[in-house]
Amino acid sequence: MKRTIYLDHAATTPVHPKVLEAMLPYFSEQFGNPSTIYGLGQEARKAVEDARSTVADILGCKPKEVIFTSGGTESDNAAIKGAAFALKDKGNHIVTSSVEHHAVLETCHQLEDYGFETTLLRVDCTGIVTPGAVAAAITPRTTVISIMLANNEVGTIEPIAEIAAMLRTSHPGRIVFHTDAVQGGGSLDINVERLGVDMLSLSAHKFYGPKGVGILYVKQGTPFSPQQKGGAQEMNRRAGTENVPGIVGAAAALRLATENREANNATCRRLRDCFIAGVEARIPDVQLTGHPEMRLPNNASFCFMYVEGEAILLHLDFANIAATSGSACTSGSLDPSHCLLAMGVPHDIAHGSVRFTFGHENTEAEVDEVLNVLTQIVERLRAMSPVGRARKKSA
């Protein structure tokens, strides 16, 4: 069979061979439960704590400020719920943006059942949340603010450090500031001191680590009510037997991503820019979505007018090319992207969205092949579309 050209690295990434190598012993000969006191368990405990130290070094925090979870969704849930419930006696207002991942939006929505209120901030046409918009939304009852580091659909990078600086100046120590850094974990600076955040979420499978493992940074002293009860694991902040192989893999993947960040970003940026230029040169009536400059180095997201994005994806799949119409968590929905609608993209145009996200293993030859195939697909689909045919005749 023809090899798949994989351009959906925002959805997930293949496990790096060195990461798999680091994980394998903890599936077999070093299988101990890290909560036990005998030697086999203590070997597993050491592996978990070594991984915690590795992550802490990269984040620029203390090891005890790192919590291992089951993924980005749990990290987002634990952060927002944990802070909101811990501070409920001081306020019940949460501020977030209209372009957040559903792991944040649905968590805030659920908290409304417990008496909390949520303000969804508007964004500009590129998906940017301004510090001024955040400041204007704050009330005396605001306890939690959650703004993503980078958007998972259009790749826009948010001004997190600037928002944090505003909060330190105007509301020092009063509001917990969380960022969902899942999409930026492998390609952006995630030093928590430089970002200025109190909480930060990551997911290992976004940077060539295993699925089912997440990371949550919680700054020391941040009010936090654990959402998963049971044993005393993760310093009483997240009950449940630790996923030792996954934790080892998450730390190894984050270390590799950090060490190779500049080189990998340069490769992805070159491929992305070549692809964007090719699409805009070859295919008329196409709109690049997201910020033109402040975007993830691997993200090229478009709206193709007069054609359905899902139809493009099906034809790409027939050609062994993997892409998506937006977030992998909502790709089964027939509704247009909530991010695009929040950015002011008309409903009919938003239906034509397709996201291509590159990895460092992609090649220029693959870019050329995808451009050729994509151009033919869009032309063919528009020829079958009444609107597309009408537009072509009028041109």
mmCIF file of C-alpha atoms in Angstrom, residues 1 5 8 31 52 67 75 99 113 158 168 237 255 284 286 315 320 329 338 340 344 350 356 358 371 375:
data_model
loop_
_atom_site.group_PDB
_atom_site.id
_atom_site.type_symbol
_atom_site.label_atom_id
_atom_site.label_comp_id
_atom_site.label_asym_id
_atom_site.label_seq_id
_atom_site.Cartn_x
_atom_site.Cartn_y
_atom_site.Cartn_z
ATOM 1 C CA MET A 1 0.000 0.000 0.000
ATOM 2 C CA ILE A 5 1.281 11.456 3.900
ATOM 3 C CA ASP A 8 -2.466 16.090 11.044
ATOM 4 C CA PHE A 31 6.456 -3.184 36.116
ATOM 5 C CA ARG A 52 8.857 14.878 37.255
ATOM 6 C CA ILE A 67 1.126 16.720 38.389
ATOM 7 C CA SER A 75 -5.352 18.674 32.964
ATOM 8 C CA VAL A 99 -11.933 30.012 20.746
ATOM 9 C CA ASP A 113 -24.491 24.018 37.087
ATOM 10 C CA GLU A 158 -2.067 34.249 22.193
ATOM 11 C CA ARG A 168 0.131 40.977 38.156
ATOM 12 C CA ARG A 237 -3.637 16.062 44.133
ATOM 13 C CA ARG A 255 12.940 16.712 26.680
ATOM 14 C CA PRO A 284 -8.557 30.726 -6.127
ATOM 15 C CA VAL A 286 -9.244 30.406 -0.538
ATOM 16 C CA HIS A 315 -10.898 12.758 -1.307
ATOM 17 C CA ASN A 320 -3.604 8.524 1.292
ATOM 18 C CA CYS A 329 -12.209 16.128 19.300
ATOM 19 C CA HIS A 338 -16.823 27.383 16.731
ATOM 20 C CA LEU A 340 -13.976 30.183 12.882
ATOM 21 C CA GLY A 344 -16.220 36.237 12.182
ATOM 22 C CA ALA A 350 -16.510 28.050 7.620
ATOM 23 C CA PHE A 356 -2.921 20.870 7.587
ATOM 24 C CA PHE A 358 3.236 19.448 9.573
ATOM 25 C CA LEU A 371 -0.498 20.573 -3.519
ATOM 26 C CA THR A 375 -5.675 21.476 -6.416
#
